[in-house]
Structure formats: structure tokens, C-alpha cells
PDB file of C-alpha atoms in Angstrom:
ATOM      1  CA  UNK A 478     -87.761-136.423  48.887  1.00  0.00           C
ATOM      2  CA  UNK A 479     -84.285-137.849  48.647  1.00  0.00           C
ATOM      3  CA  UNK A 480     -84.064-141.728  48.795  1.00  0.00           C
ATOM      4  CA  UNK A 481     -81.489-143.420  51.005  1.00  0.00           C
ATOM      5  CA  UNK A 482     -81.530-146.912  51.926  1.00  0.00           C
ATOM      6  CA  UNK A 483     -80.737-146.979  55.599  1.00  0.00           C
ATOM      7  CA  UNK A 484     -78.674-150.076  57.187  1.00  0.00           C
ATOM      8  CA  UNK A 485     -77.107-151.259  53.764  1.00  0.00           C
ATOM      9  CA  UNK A 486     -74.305-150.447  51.319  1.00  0.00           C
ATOM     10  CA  UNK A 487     -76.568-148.066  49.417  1.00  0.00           C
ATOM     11  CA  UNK A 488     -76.766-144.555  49.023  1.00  0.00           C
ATOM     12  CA  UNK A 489     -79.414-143.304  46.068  1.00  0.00           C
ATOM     13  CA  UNK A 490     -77.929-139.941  46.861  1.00  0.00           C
ATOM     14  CA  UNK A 491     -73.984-140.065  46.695  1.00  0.00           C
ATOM     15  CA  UNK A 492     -72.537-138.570  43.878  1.00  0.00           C
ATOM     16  CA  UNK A 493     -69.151-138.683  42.142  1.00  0.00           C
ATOM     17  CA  UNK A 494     -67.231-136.467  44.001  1.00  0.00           C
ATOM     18  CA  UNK A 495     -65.520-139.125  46.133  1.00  0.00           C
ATOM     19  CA  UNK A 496     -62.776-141.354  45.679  1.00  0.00           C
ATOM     20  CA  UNK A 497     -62.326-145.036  46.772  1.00  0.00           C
ATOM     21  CA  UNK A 498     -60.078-145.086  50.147  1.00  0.00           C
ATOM     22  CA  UNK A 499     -59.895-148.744  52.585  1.00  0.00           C
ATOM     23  CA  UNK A 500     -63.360-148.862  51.135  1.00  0.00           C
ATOM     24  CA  UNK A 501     -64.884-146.074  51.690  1.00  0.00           C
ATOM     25  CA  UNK A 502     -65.997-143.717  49.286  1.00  0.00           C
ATOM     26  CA  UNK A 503     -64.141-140.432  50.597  1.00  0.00           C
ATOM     27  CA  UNK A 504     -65.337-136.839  49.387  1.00  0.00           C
ATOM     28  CA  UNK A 505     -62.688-135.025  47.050  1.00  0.00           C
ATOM     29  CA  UNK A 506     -64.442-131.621  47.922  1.00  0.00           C
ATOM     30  CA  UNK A 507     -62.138-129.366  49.691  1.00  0.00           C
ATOM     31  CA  UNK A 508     -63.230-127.479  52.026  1.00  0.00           C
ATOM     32  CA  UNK A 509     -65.005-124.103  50.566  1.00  0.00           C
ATOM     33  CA  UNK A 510     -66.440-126.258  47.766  1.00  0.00           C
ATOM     34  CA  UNK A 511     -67.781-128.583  51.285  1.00  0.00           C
ATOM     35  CA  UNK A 512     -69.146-125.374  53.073  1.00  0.00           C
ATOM     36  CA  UNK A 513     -70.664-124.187  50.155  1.00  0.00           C
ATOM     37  CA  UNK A 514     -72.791-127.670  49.332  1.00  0.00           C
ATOM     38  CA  UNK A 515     -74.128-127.742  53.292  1.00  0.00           C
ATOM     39  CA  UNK A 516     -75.421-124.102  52.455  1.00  0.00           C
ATOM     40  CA  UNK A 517     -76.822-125.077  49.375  1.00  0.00           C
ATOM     41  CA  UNK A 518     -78.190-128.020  50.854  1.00  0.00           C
ATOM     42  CA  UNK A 519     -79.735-126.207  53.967  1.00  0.00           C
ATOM     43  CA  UNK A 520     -81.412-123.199  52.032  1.00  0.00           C
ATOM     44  CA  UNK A 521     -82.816-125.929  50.136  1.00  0.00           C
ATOM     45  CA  UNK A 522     -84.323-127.837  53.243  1.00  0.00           C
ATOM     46  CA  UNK A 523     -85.719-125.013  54.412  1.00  0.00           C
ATOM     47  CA  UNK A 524     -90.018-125.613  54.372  1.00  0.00           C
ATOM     48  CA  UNK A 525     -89.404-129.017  52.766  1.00  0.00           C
ATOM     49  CA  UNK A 526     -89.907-132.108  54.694  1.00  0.00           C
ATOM     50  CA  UNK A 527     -87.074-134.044  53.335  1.00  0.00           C
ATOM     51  CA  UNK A 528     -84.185-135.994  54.745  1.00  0.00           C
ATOM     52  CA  UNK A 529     -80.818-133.999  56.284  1.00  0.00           C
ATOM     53  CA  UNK A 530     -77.840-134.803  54.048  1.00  0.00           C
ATOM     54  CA  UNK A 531     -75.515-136.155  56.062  1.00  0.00           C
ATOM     55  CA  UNK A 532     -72.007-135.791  56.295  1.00  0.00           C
ATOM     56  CA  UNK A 533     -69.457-137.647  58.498  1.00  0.00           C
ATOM     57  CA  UNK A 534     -65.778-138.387  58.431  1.00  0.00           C
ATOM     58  CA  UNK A 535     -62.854-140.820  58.661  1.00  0.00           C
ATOM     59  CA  UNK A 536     -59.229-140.774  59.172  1.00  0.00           C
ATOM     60  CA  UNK A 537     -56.614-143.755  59.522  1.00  0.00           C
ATOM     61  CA  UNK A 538     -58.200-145.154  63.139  1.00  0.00           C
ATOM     62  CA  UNK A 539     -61.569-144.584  61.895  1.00  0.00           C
ATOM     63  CA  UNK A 540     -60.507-146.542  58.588  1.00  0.00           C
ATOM     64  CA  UNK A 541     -59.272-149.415  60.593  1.00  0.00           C
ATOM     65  CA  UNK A 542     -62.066-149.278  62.561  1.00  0.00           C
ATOM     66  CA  UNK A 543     -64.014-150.384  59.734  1.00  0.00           C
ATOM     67  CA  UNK A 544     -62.055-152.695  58.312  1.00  0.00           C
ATOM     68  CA  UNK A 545     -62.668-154.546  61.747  1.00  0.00           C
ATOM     69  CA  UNK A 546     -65.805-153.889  62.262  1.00  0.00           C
ATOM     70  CA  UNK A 547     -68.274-154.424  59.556  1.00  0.00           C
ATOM     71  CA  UNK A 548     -71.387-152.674  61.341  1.00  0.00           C
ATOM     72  CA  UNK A 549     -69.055-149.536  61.993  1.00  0.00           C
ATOM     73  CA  UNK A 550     -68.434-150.054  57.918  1.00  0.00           C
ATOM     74  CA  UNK A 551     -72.486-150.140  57.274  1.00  0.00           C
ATOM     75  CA  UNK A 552     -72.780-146.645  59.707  1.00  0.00           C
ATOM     76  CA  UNK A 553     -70.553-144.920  57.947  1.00  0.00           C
ATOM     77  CA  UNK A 554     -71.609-146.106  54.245  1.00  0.00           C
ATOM     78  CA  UNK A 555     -74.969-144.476  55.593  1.00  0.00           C
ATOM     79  CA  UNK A 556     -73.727-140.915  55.113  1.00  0.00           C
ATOM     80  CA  UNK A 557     -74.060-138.932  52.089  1.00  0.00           C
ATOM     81  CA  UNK A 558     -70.149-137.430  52.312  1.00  0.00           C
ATOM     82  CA  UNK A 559     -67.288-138.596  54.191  1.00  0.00           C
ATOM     83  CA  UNK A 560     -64.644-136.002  54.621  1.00  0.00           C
ATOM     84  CA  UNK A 561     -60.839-137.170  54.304  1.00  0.00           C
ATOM     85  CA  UNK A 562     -59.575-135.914  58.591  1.00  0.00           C
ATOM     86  CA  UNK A 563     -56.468-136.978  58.176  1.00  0.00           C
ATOM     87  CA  UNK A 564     -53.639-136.055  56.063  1.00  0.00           C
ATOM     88  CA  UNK A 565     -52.026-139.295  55.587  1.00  0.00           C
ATOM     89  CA  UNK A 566     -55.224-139.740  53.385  1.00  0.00           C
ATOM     90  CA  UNK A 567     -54.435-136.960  51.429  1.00  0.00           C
ATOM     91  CA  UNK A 568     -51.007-138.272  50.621  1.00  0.00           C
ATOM     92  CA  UNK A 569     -51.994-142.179  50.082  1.00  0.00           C
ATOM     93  CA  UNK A 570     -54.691-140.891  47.836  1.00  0.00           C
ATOM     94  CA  UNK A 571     -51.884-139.197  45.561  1.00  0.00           C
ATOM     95  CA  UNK A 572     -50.108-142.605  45.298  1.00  0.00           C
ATOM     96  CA  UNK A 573     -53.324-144.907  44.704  1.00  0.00           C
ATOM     97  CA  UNK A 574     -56.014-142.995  42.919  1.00  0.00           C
ATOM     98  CA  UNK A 575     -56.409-140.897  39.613  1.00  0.00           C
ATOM     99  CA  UNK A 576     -58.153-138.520  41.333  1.00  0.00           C
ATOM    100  CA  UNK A 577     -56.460-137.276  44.475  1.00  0.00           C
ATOM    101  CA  UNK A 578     -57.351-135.814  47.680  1.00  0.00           C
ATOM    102  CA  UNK A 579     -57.199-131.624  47.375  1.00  0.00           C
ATOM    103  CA  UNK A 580     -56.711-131.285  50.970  1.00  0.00           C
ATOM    104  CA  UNK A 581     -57.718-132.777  54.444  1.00  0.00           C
ATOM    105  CA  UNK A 582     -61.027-131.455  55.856  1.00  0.00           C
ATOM    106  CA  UNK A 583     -60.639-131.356  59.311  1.00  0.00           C
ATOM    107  CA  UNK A 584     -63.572-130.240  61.350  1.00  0.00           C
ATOM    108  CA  UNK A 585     -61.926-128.223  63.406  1.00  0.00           C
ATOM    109  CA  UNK A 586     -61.042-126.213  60.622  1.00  0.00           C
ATOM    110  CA  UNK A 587     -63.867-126.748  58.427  1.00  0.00           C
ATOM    111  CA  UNK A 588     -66.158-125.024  60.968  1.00  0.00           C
ATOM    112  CA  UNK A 589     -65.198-121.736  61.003  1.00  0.00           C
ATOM    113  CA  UNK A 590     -65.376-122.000  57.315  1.00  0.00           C
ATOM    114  CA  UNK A 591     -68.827-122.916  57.237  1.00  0.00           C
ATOM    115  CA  UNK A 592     -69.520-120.309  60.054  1.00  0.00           C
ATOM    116  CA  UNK A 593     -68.830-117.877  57.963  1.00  0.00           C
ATOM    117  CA  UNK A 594     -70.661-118.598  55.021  1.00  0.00           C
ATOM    118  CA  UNK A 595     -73.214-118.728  57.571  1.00  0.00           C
ATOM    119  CA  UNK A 596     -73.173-115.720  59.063  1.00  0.00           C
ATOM    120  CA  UNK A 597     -73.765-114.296  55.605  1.00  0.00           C
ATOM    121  CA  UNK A 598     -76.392-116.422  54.879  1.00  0.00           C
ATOM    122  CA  UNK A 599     -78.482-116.262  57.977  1.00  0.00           C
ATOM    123  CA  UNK A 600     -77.897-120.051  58.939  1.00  0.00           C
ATOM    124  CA  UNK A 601     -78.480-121.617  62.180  1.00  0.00           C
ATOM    125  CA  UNK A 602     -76.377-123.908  64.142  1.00  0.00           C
ATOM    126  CA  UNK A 603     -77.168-126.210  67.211  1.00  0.00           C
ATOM    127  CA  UNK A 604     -74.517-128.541  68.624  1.00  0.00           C
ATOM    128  CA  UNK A 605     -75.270-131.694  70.429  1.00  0.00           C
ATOM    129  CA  UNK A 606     -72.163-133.104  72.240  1.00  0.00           C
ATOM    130  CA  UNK A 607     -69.661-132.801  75.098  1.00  0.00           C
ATOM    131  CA  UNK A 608     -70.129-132.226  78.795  1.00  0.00           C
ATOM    132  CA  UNK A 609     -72.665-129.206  79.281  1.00  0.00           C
ATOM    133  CA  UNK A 610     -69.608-127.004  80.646  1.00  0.00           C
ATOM    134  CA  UNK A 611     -67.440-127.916  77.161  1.00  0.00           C
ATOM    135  CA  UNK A 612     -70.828-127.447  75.062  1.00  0.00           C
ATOM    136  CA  UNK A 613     -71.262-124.049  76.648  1.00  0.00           C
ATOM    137  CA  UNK A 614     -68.186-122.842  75.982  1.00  0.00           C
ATOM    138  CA  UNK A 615     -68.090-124.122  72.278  1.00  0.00           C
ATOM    139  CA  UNK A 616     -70.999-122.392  71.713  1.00  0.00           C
ATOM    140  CA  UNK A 617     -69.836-119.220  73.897  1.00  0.00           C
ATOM    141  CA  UNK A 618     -66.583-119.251  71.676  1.00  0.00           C
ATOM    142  CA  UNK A 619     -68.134-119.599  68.438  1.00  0.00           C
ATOM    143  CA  UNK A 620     -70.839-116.448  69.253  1.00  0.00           C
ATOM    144  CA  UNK A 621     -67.728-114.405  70.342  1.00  0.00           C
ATOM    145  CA  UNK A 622     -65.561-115.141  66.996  1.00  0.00           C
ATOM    146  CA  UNK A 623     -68.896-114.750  64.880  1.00  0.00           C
ATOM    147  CA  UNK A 624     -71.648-112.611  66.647  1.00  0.00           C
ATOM    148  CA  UNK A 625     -74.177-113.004  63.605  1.00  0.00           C
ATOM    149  CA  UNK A 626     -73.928-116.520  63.818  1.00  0.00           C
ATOM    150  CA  UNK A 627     -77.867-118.101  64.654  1.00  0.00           C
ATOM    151  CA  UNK A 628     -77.483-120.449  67.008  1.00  0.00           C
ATOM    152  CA  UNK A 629     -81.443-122.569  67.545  1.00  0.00           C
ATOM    153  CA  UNK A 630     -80.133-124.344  70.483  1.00  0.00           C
ATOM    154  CA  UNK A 631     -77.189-126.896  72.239  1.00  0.00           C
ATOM    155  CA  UNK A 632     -77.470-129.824  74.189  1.00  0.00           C
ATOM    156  CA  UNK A 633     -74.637-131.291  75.828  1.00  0.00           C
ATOM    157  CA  UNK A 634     -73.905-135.461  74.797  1.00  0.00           C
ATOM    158  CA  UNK A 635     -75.012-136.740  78.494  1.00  0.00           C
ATOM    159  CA  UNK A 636     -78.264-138.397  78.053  1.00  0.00           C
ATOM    160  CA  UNK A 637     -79.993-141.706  78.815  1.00  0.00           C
ATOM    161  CA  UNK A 638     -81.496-143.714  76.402  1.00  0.00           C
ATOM    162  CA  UNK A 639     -84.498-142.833  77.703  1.00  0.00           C
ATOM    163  CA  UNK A 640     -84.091-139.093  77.077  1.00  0.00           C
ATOM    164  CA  UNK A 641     -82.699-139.340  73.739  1.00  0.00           C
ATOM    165  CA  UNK A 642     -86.461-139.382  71.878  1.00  0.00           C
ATOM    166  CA  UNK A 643     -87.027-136.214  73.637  1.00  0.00           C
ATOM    167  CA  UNK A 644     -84.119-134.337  72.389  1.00  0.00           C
ATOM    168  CA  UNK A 645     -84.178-135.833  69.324  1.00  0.00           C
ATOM    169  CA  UNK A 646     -88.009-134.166  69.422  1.00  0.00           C
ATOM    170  CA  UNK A 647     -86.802-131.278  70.489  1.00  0.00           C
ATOM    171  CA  UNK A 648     -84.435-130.289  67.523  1.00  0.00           C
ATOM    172  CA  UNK A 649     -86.400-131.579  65.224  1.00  0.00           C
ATOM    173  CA  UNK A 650     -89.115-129.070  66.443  1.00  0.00           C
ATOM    174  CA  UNK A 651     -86.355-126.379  66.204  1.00  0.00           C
ATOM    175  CA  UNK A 652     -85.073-127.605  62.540  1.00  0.00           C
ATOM    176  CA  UNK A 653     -81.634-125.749  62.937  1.00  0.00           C
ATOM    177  CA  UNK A 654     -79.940-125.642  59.613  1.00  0.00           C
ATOM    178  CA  UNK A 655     -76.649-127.004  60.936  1.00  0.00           C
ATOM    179  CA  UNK A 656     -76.637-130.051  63.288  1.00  0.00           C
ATOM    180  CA  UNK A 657     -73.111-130.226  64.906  1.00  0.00           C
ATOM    181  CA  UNK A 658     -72.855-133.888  66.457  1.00  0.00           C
ATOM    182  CA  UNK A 659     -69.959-134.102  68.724  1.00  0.00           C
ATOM    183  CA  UNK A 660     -69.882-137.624  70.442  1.00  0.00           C
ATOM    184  CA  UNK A 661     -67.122-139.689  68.991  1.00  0.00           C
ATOM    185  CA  UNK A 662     -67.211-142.661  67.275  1.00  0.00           C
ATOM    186  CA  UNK A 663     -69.195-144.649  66.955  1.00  0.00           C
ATOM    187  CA  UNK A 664     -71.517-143.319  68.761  1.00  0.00           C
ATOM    188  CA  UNK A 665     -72.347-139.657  66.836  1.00  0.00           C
ATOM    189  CA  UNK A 666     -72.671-142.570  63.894  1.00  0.00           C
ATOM    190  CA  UNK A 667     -75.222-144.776  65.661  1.00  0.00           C
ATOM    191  CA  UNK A 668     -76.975-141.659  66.917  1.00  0.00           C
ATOM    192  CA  UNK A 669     -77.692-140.197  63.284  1.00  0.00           C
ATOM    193  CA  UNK A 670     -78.356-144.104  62.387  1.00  0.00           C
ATOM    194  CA  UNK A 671     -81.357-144.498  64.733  1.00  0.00           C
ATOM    195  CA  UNK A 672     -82.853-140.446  64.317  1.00  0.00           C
ATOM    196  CA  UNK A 673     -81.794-139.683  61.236  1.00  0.00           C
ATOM    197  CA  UNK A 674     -85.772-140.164  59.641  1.00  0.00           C
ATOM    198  CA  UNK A 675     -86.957-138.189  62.854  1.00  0.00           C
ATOM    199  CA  UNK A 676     -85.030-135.006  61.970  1.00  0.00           C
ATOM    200  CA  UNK A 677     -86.742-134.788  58.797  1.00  0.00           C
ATOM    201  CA  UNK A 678     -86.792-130.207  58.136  1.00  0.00           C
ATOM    202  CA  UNK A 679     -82.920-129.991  59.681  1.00  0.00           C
ATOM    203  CA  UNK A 680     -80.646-128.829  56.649  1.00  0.00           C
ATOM    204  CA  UNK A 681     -77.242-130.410  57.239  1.00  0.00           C
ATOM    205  CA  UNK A 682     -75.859-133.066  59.759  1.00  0.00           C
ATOM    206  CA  UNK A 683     -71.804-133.141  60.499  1.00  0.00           C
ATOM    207  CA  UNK A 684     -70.636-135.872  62.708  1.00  0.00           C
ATOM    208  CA  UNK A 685     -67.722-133.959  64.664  1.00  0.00           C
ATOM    209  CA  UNK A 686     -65.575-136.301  67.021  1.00  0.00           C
ATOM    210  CA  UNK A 687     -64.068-134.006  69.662  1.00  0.00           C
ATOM    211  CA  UNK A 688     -64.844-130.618  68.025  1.00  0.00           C
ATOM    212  CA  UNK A 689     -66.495-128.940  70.902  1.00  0.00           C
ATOM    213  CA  UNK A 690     -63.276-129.813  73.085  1.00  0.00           C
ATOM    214  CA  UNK A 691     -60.856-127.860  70.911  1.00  0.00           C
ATOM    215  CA  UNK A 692     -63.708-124.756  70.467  1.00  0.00           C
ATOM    216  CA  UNK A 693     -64.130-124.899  74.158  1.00  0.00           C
ATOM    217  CA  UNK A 694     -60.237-124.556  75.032  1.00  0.00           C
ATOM    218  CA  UNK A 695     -60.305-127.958  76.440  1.00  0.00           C
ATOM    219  CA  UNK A 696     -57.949-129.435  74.208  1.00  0.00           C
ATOM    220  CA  UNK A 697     -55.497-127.531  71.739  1.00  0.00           C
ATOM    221  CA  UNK A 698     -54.520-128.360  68.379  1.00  0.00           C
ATOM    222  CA  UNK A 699     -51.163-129.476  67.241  1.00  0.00           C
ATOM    223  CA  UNK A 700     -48.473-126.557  65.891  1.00  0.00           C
ATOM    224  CA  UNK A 701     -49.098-126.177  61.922  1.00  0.00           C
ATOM    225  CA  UNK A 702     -46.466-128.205  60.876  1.00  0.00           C
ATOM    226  CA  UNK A 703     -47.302-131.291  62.700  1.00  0.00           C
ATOM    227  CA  UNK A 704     -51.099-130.998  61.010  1.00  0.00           C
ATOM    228  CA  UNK A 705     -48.875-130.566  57.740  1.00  0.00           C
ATOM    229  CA  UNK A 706     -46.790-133.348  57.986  1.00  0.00           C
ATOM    230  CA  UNK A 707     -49.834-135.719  58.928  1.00  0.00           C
ATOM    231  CA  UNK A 708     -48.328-136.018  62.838  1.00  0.00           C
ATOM    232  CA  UNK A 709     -51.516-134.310  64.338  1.00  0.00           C
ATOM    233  CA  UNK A 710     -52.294-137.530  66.070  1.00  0.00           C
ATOM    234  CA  UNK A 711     -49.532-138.136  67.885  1.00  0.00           C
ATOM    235  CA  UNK A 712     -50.427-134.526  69.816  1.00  0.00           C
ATOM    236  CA  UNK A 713     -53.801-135.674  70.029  1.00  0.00           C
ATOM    237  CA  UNK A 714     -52.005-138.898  71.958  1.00  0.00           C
ATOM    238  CA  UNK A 715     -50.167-137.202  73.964  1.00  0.00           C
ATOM    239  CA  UNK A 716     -53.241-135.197  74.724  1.00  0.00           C
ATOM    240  CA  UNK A 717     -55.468-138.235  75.280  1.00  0.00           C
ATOM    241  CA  UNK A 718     -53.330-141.309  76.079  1.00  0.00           C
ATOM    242  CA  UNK A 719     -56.522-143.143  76.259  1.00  0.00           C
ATOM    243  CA  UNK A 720     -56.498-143.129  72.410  1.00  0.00           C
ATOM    244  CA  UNK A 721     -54.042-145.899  73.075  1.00  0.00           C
ATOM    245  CA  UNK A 722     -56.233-148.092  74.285  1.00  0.00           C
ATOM    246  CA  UNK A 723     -58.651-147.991  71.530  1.00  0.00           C
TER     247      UNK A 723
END
């Protein structure tokens, strides 16, 4: 059984691989060496009734979020990895830290990467987020780009506090291998927060923002060179003016 202290500062289970970033300790993984630990880390769950390892991220707002808001800070310093989504991170972590960033791991990227490995590997996936017409299209999408991809179920993010035992029941019951939490922050953070002991035989969680709109076709990712000069976000604002506001 791995031992995490839930609701403070402490994580028995975090290892070195991280670096110190507006105080968070962000994963210097990139992203095959990140797809290949949730595979190791789900074959390993498999039959055992231990904890999901849990792996979220953060980007500039996210950072600043937390610097804010020190009960967003204690969610996030709950997870086992925090990916670096941004690549501003990547370049600040070259000026301020011996051991730099290799690259941003952006989960819109990062899961196809980890689709693959499991397709190979005979992992499941189930994603919990977005409306139920963006949900079924994410998971329409991925089973056309990967057709062995196992998929143990969906659920779309639109349920009452009152429902949310039963679903949390449900995929427990189901123990996919890969639990895809698309809800935004910090909600997807709260959510794994409150369930996290209840999903005890599911391999992997990864907290996803708005994945499921990009794999639906709802939203569309920047051109290359604006992800590789850092200026993603300002698409994503022009995409979402909301983001403005929050």
C-alpha cells in the first residue's frame, strides 16, 4: 500500500524527479519517460488494492492560482506528479534551476502518447469530463485514431453532488487503468481530493483541463509555433475570452 497524507504538504510517495517551480514541485519527466511510469504504474495496480498514483498539472495561471489561493496550493501538493503545461515553465526553469525542464507535457499531446503505449499493452481508459456530446466524441475520436485502445467506460462532467458517490462507485467497480479527469480547475482537483481513497484498484489518474474539447473538435490547438514560442494561451484566449475573467 502506498502512503500519502491527504489534505497536507506531504507526499510519502514523490520522488526526485521534480524540480522546485512558484512552489511546486514540477515533474522533469518528459513525456515518453511520463507514459511509460503510468504503464508501469497501472500493470502494477492491477489485482492490488492500493491507491491510484496521481498525476495533475500546472502552467503559469494555474501557478498563480496557487500562490493566491492556499487550499488550491494543498490540492495540488496532493498529487504524486505535476506535469510542467506550459512552456514558459520550460524556459524559466532553464534560468532558475540546475536541473531544467526537458520539455512541456501538455495533455493534449501527452495522450496520444500514452494511447499508444496502451494499445500495446492492453490498457484501459475511461474519461470523466465535458458535456456528454464533447465526451462522446473524445472518446469516438480516440477509438477511431487507435482502434485497440480499451476503453471501460465515460461519463460526461454534469453531475449533482448527489450523483457523484454513484459514479465514483461505478468506476471504481470498473477499475479502468487510465482515469482521464477533464473538469478544469479546481474542480478535477477537488474531485480526486474527496474520491481519491474510493478508487482504490484504478491504475493511473490524470487531471486534464479541457482535453476532451480539443479531442472532440470543439476547440483547436494553436499553429506549432505559437505552442513553441510559449504563446499557446493567447489562442486559447481568443478561443475562450472567458479565460479573462478568471
Amino acid at each position: 500500500m502506498r502512503l500519502i497524507t491527504r489534505g497536507s504538504e506531504v507526499n510519502e510517495n514523490k520522488d526526485d524527479n521534480s524540480v522546485r517551480l512558484g512552489g511546486l514541485p514540477i515533474s522533469t519527466r518528459n513525456m515518453i519517460e511520463s507514459a511509460e511510469n503510468f504503464a508501469t504504474w497501472a500493470l502494477e495496480a492491477r489485482g492490488r488494492k492500493q491507491l491510484p498514483y496521481y498525476s495533475t498539472s500546472a502552467n503559469g495561471q494555474v501557478i498563480s492560482m496557487a500562490s493566491q489561493d492556499k487550499a488550491f496550493m494543498r490540492l495540488l501538493l496532493e498529487a504524486d506528479e505535476i506535469h510542467p503545461d506550459g512552456m514558459p515553465m520550460v524556459h524559466i526553469s532553464r534560468l532558475l534551476t540546475k536541473t531544467p525542464l526537458q520539455e512541456r507535457v501538455a495533455t493534449t499531446d501527452f495522450v496520444h502518447i500514452v494511447a499508444k503505449e496502451a494499445q500495446k499493452l492492453g490498457l484501459s481508459f475511461y474519461f470523466l469530463g465535458g458535456t456528454p456530446e464533447v465526451n462522446r466524441r473524445a472518446v469516438d475520436s480516440m477509438r477511431e485514431k487507435y482502434p485497440a485502445l480499451v476503453f471501460s467506460g465515460s461519463r460526461d462532467g454534469y453531475f449533482s453532488e448527489e450523483q457523484e458517490p454513484i459514479i465514483v462507485e461505478e468506476i471504481a467497480k470498473l477499475k479502468p487503468d487510465i482515469l482521464w479527469i477533464g473538469m478544469g480547475v479546481p474542480r478535477e482537483q477537488a474531485f480526486v481530493s474527496r474520491n481519491i481513497d474510493k478508487l482504490v484498484g484504478v491504475g493511473v489518474i490524470k487531471t486534464s483541463g479541457g482535453l476532451f474539447d480539443f479531442l472532440s473538435g470543439k476547440n483547436q490547438r494553436a499553429p506549432v509555433w505559437l505552442q513553441k514560442v510559449g504563446l499557446e494561451w493567447v489562442y486559447r484566449i481568443i478561443q475562450e475570452p472567458r479565460r479573462l475573467v478568471l
